[in-house]
């Protein structure tokens, strides 16, 4: 047992972080739809989950968790995780030449569908592929300016060979990993602000009420992250309870990010409630990703059903 | 990253499980805070020790197996899943022993550790004083050099867990006026100490106050050097808050029982909350595996242990409170009521959770003092 990231896994995350620092500074969030896409493709991010015989890196979801966390941390726009996770279904996606948006079951709208060359429509059992040209898109209002939503209609689609459930579980865990990154960044920004913002003649970070609120965020993130790691390992290993564990991860990460967002807003006060402050992007990402691929409530319900249905097996 | 147990780890789990299923007392032992229960728990410790299962992570020369932290976590999972008795030797094994291993002389280790491992000695912790709880450096009990060598202990300790029945105590005593630098770590027998048991919420004397009025101890009862007590105690409390105070196994077993209770109740809202608790117990377990790996790799986990203390103590309380809600008036007929009263203490002892949150904010997050 070695429940810690390997040097290779951390190095891949660090490489993604370096690219994003350069290609996706907060200013890019206001102007660009897919910052860093080509460079992330160059790192092999979109080929990571493909087997070597299809020119992929043959990695598991676990191997790219630190990278996904960095994507959340940077609040990276564009369907990067969707394209990477669905790549094994779509050989041509490997090099990052195509951009993929996903419509998941129970989900009303597809994010970033206007950018997508391909749309993967997941049902409870089967998956279908819709080409970007065949999709008719209707923009819908949403909270996240970097993750615009679209209603999708289409007349023609192709069935995909792969079953839908594992793809959905992987998307949920990829979303959870990003949410952990979002939560960590929200916490870091809250701490940085609480150190410099003064009221009553002292930095607000000296007040115990502020300290304890942020400590609670730290606890929530600290104990959501291992559930995400475990879910990725369970999916990679094909463990029997992997679907349940993916739901536990998505719910915990979504709630940790929501708490981090709520606390960040409270610590920042009125300035945090503005469009001018960059914080708004991370707030929005916590909420928009929290709602994607099954809300926290939906995933909590799945965990409950599995546990009450008798699947209280521990893995490992 | 992987979560695969080695064949040796799986064998160890099987051995522990088999031994426990053949040996766990049925019916359960009476409370260790009664005279009768205390002796029964001591006898249980001797039985565990005979199977070399009382202190698996200790070196073999002191009665252990030199087991890794992962093995210890496996042991704990099996121990609590089997419904085995609470550990009457816990304070000694988990608080004093790590300090003896690290700061004790070879003579001190050889003298005290095997007796602790077998339950022959049962140690009570004596940290707190009436005016010094979470602010430990405020304590005023003192140790004075005794004529002809050794020390004379004076003062008043309180909230001393297990002291009503234990054989020995350990704590900090002031040897000079300097707040942190004037403290010395001293072990002492309890037979010369005036012990007043204090009944807890359950009516039983789970802790006691100690009046020391010139209790004489040999020089060999001082751990480390005089004046070093604070840093030695901090090494203890970081292990107290960290891995060793509350292993995940205890919460996993509670979560399993809570889930069964919620399932039987047919109440969907309760089931929701129970499922959440079960998941959080899993999160604590996984987090502990990660922490164990870091410690085994030689990293210091330090103030991060405070995160865990907040998490498990509040989870434990939530689980027991939910069980009480589900059981209503029948709770007293089950072990859940005692468990609830015990869980209530979690956010209070080993540094209150308010203190822990402040530690997290200042030392982990870097917020200003």
CSV table of C-alpha atoms in Angstrom, one decimal, chain A residues 33-254:
chain,number,residue,atom,x,y,z
A,33,UNK,CA,-12.5,30.2,-24.2
A,34,UNK,CA,-9.8,27.5,-24.4
A,35,UNK,CA,-6.5,28.9,-23.0
A,36,UNK,CA,-3.6,26.5,-23.0
A,37,UNK,CA,-5.4,23.8,-25.1
A,38,UNK,CA,-2.6,23.2,-27.6
A,39,UNK,CA,0.1,23.1,-24.9
A,40,UNK,CA,-1.9,20.7,-22.7
A,41,UNK,CA,-2.3,18.5,-25.8
A,42,UNK,CA,1.5,18.7,-26.2
A,43,UNK,CA,1.9,17.4,-22.7
A,44,UNK,CA,-0.2,14.4,-23.6
A,45,UNK,CA,-3.2,15.3,-21.4
A,46,UNK,CA,-5.7,14.3,-24.0
A,47,UNK,CA,-3.9,11.0,-24.8
A,48,UNK,CA,-3.2,10.2,-21.2
A,49,UNK,CA,-6.1,7.6,-20.7
A,50,UNK,CA,-5.6,6.0,-24.2
A,51,UNK,CA,-3.8,2.7,-24.4
A,52,UNK,CA,-0.3,2.8,-26.0
A,53,UNK,CA,-1.5,0.8,-29.0
A,54,UNK,CA,-3.6,3.8,-29.9
A,55,UNK,CA,-0.7,6.3,-29.4
A,56,UNK,CA,-1.9,7.0,-25.8
A,57,UNK,CA,0.1,7.2,-22.6
A,58,UNK,CA,-1.7,4.2,-21.1
A,59,UNK,CA,-2.3,6.0,-17.8
A,60,UNK,CA,-5.1,5.5,-15.4
A,61,UNK,CA,-7.4,8.2,-14.0
A,62,UNK,CA,-5.4,8.1,-10.8
A,63,UNK,CA,-2.3,9.2,-12.7
A,64,UNK,CA,-3.9,12.4,-13.9
A,65,UNK,CA,-5.6,13.4,-10.6
A,66,UNK,CA,-2.9,16.0,-9.7
A,67,UNK,CA,-3.2,17.4,-13.2
A,68,UNK,CA,-7.0,17.6,-12.8
A,69,UNK,CA,-6.6,19.3,-9.5
A,70,UNK,CA,-4.4,21.9,-11.1
A,71,UNK,CA,-7.0,22.5,-13.8
A,72,UNK,CA,-9.5,23.2,-11.0
A,73,UNK,CA,-7.0,25.4,-9.2
A,74,UNK,CA,-6.5,27.5,-12.3
A,75,UNK,CA,-10.2,27.6,-13.0
A,76,UNK,CA,-9.3,26.6,-16.6
A,77,UNK,CA,-12.1,27.3,-19.1
A,78,UNK,CA,-12.9,24.7,-21.8
A,79,UNK,CA,-14.0,21.1,-21.8
A,80,UNK,CA,-10.5,19.8,-21.1
A,81,UNK,CA,-11.5,17.0,-18.6
A,82,UNK,CA,-14.4,16.0,-20.8
A,83,UNK,CA,-12.2,15.6,-23.8
A,84,UNK,CA,-9.5,13.7,-21.9
A,85,UNK,CA,-11.9,11.4,-20.1
A,86,UNK,CA,-13.9,10.5,-23.3
A,87,UNK,CA,-10.8,10.1,-25.4
A,88,UNK,CA,-10.7,6.3,-25.1
A,89,UNK,CA,-14.1,6.2,-26.8
A,90,UNK,CA,-12.9,8.5,-29.6
A,91,UNK,CA,-9.6,7.7,-31.2
A,92,UNK,CA,-9.3,11.0,-33.0
A,93,UNK,CA,-9.5,12.9,-29.8
A,94,UNK,CA,-6.2,11.6,-28.6
A,95,UNK,CA,-4.0,14.4,-29.9
A,96,UNK,CA,-6.4,17.1,-28.7
A,97,UNK,CA,-7.4,17.7,-32.3
A,98,UNK,CA,-11.1,17.4,-31.4
A,99,UNK,CA,-12.9,19.1,-28.6
A,100,UNK,CA,-15.6,17.1,-26.8
A,101,UNK,CA,-18.6,18.2,-24.8
A,102,UNK,CA,-20.7,15.8,-22.8
A,103,UNK,CA,-24.4,15.6,-22.0
A,104,UNK,CA,-24.9,13.3,-19.0
A,105,UNK,CA,-28.1,11.6,-18.0
A,106,UNK,CA,-30.2,13.8,-15.7
A,107,UNK,CA,-28.3,16.8,-17.0
A,108,UNK,CA,-30.4,19.4,-18.8
A,109,UNK,CA,-27.5,21.2,-20.6
A,110,UNK,CA,-24.1,20.6,-22.1
A,111,UNK,CA,-21.3,23.0,-21.1
A,112,UNK,CA,-19.1,24.4,-23.8
A,113,UNK,CA,-21.1,22.7,-26.5
A,114,UNK,CA,-20.5,25.5,-28.9
A,115,UNK,CA,-16.8,24.7,-28.9
A,116,UNK,CA,-17.3,21.0,-29.4
A,117,UNK,CA,-16.5,19.1,-32.5
A,118,UNK,CA,-18.2,16.1,-30.9
A,119,UNK,CA,-20.9,15.7,-28.4
A,120,UNK,CA,-21.0,12.5,-26.2
A,121,UNK,CA,-24.6,11.9,-25.1
A,122,UNK,CA,-24.6,9.5,-22.2
A,123,UNK,CA,-27.8,7.6,-21.2
A,124,UNK,CA,-28.1,5.4,-18.2
A,125,UNK,CA,-26.9,2.4,-20.3
A,126,UNK,CA,-25.8,3.5,-23.8
A,127,UNK,CA,-23.6,6.3,-25.1
A,128,UNK,CA,-24.2,8.1,-28.4
A,129,UNK,CA,-22.1,10.4,-30.4
A,130,UNK,CA,-23.4,13.6,-32.1
A,131,UNK,CA,-21.2,15.6,-34.4
A,132,UNK,CA,-20.9,19.3,-33.8
A,133,UNK,CA,-22.5,20.1,-37.1
A,134,UNK,CA,-25.5,18.0,-36.4
A,135,UNK,CA,-26.2,19.6,-33.0
A,136,UNK,CA,-28.5,22.5,-32.7
A,137,UNK,CA,-27.6,24.6,-29.7
A,138,UNK,CA,-29.7,27.0,-27.7
A,139,UNK,CA,-27.7,29.0,-25.1
A,140,UNK,CA,-29.1,28.9,-21.6
A,141,UNK,CA,-28.4,31.2,-18.6
A,142,UNK,CA,-25.9,29.9,-16.1
A,143,UNK,CA,-23.7,31.1,-13.3
A,144,UNK,CA,-20.2,30.3,-14.7
A,145,UNK,CA,-19.0,32.6,-17.5
A,146,UNK,CA,-16.2,30.2,-18.3
A,147,UNK,CA,-18.5,27.2,-18.6
A,148,UNK,CA,-21.5,28.4,-20.7
A,149,UNK,CA,-24.5,26.0,-21.0
A,150,UNK,CA,-26.4,24.9,-24.0
A,151,UNK,CA,-29.6,23.0,-24.7
A,152,UNK,CA,-28.8,20.4,-27.4
A,153,UNK,CA,-31.1,19.0,-30.1
A,154,UNK,CA,-30.1,16.7,-32.9
A,155,UNK,CA,-31.6,14.4,-35.5
A,156,UNK,CA,-28.7,12.1,-36.2
A,157,UNK,CA,-26.3,10.3,-33.8
A,158,UNK,CA,-24.2,7.2,-33.7
A,159,UNK,CA,-24.1,4.6,-31.0
A,160,UNK,CA,-20.8,4.2,-29.1
A,161,UNK,CA,-19.5,0.7,-28.3
A,162,UNK,CA,-18.6,1.5,-24.7
A,163,UNK,CA,-21.2,1.3,-21.8
A,164,UNK,CA,-22.1,4.6,-20.4
A,165,UNK,CA,-21.8,4.0,-16.7
A,166,UNK,CA,-17.9,3.8,-16.4
A,167,UNK,CA,-17.6,7.0,-18.5
A,168,UNK,CA,-20.0,8.8,-16.2
A,169,UNK,CA,-18.2,7.6,-13.1
A,170,UNK,CA,-14.9,8.8,-14.5
A,171,UNK,CA,-16.4,12.2,-15.4
A,172,UNK,CA,-17.8,12.5,-11.9
A,173,UNK,CA,-14.3,11.7,-10.4
A,174,UNK,CA,-12.6,14.1,-12.8
A,175,UNK,CA,-15.1,16.7,-11.7
A,176,UNK,CA,-14.4,15.9,-8.1
A,177,UNK,CA,-10.7,16.3,-8.5
A,178,UNK,CA,-11.2,19.7,-10.1
A,179,UNK,CA,-13.5,20.7,-7.3
A,180,UNK,CA,-10.8,19.8,-4.8
A,181,UNK,CA,-8.5,22.2,-6.7
A,182,UNK,CA,-11.2,24.9,-6.8
A,183,UNK,CA,-11.7,24.5,-3.1
A,184,UNK,CA,-8.0,24.7,-2.4
A,185,UNK,CA,-7.7,27.9,-4.5
A,186,UNK,CA,-10.7,29.5,-2.8
A,187,UNK,CA,-9.2,28.7,0.6
A,188,UNK,CA,-5.8,30.1,-0.4
A,189,UNK,CA,-7.4,33.3,-1.7
A,190,UNK,CA,-9.5,33.7,1.4
A,191,UNK,CA,-6.4,33.3,3.6
A,192,UNK,CA,-4.4,35.8,1.6
A,193,UNK,CA,-7.2,38.3,1.8
A,194,UNK,CA,-7.8,37.7,5.5
A,195,UNK,CA,-4.1,38.5,6.1
A,196,UNK,CA,-4.2,41.9,4.5
A,197,UNK,CA,-7.7,43.2,5.0
A,198,UNK,CA,-7.9,45.2,8.2
A,199,UNK,CA,-11.0,46.1,10.3
A,200,UNK,CA,-11.0,47.5,13.8
A,201,UNK,CA,-7.3,48.1,13.4
A,202,UNK,CA,-6.3,44.5,12.9
A,203,UNK,CA,-6.1,42.0,10.0
A,204,UNK,CA,-9.4,40.1,9.9
A,205,UNK,CA,-7.4,36.9,9.9
A,206,UNK,CA,-6.6,37.5,13.5
A,207,UNK,CA,-10.2,37.2,14.5
A,208,UNK,CA,-11.1,33.8,15.8
A,209,UNK,CA,-14.4,33.7,14.0
A,210,UNK,CA,-12.6,34.1,10.7
A,211,UNK,CA,-9.9,31.6,11.7
A,212,UNK,CA,-12.3,28.9,12.7
A,213,UNK,CA,-14.4,29.3,9.6
A,214,UNK,CA,-11.4,28.8,7.4
A,215,UNK,CA,-10.1,26.0,9.5
A,216,UNK,CA,-13.4,24.2,8.8
A,217,UNK,CA,-12.9,24.7,5.1
A,218,UNK,CA,-9.4,23.2,5.5
A,219,UNK,CA,-10.9,20.1,7.2
A,220,UNK,CA,-13.6,19.7,4.6
A,221,UNK,CA,-11.0,19.7,1.7
A,222,UNK,CA,-8.5,17.6,3.6
A,223,UNK,CA,-11.0,14.8,4.0
A,224,UNK,CA,-12.7,15.1,0.6
A,225,UNK,CA,-9.4,14.6,-1.3
A,226,UNK,CA,-8.7,11.0,-0.2
A,227,UNK,CA,-12.2,9.9,-1.2
A,228,UNK,CA,-11.4,11.3,-4.7
A,229,UNK,CA,-8.1,9.4,-4.8
A,230,UNK,CA,-9.8,6.2,-3.7
A,231,UNK,CA,-12.6,6.5,-6.3
A,232,UNK,CA,-10.0,6.9,-9.1
A,233,UNK,CA,-8.1,3.9,-7.8
A,234,UNK,CA,-11.3,1.8,-7.6
A,235,UNK,CA,-12.3,2.8,-11.1
A,236,UNK,CA,-8.8,1.9,-12.5
A,237,UNK,CA,-8.9,-1.4,-10.6
A,238,UNK,CA,-12.4,-2.2,-11.7
A,239,UNK,CA,-13.3,-2.6,-8.0
A,240,UNK,CA,-16.9,-3.7,-7.4
A,241,UNK,CA,-17.9,-0.7,-5.4
A,242,UNK,CA,-16.3,1.8,-7.8
A,243,UNK,CA,-19.5,3.5,-8.8
A,244,UNK,CA,-20.5,4.0,-5.2
A,245,UNK,CA,-17.1,5.4,-4.4
A,246,UNK,CA,-17.2,7.7,-7.4
A,247,UNK,CA,-20.4,9.1,-6.0
A,248,UNK,CA,-19.0,9.5,-2.5
A,249,UNK,CA,-16.1,11.4,-4.0
A,250,UNK,CA,-18.2,13.8,-6.2
A,251,UNK,CA,-20.6,14.6,-3.3
A,252,UNK,CA,-17.8,15.2,-0.8
A,253,UNK,CA,-15.7,17.3,-3.2
A,254,UNK,CA,-18.7,19.3,-4.3
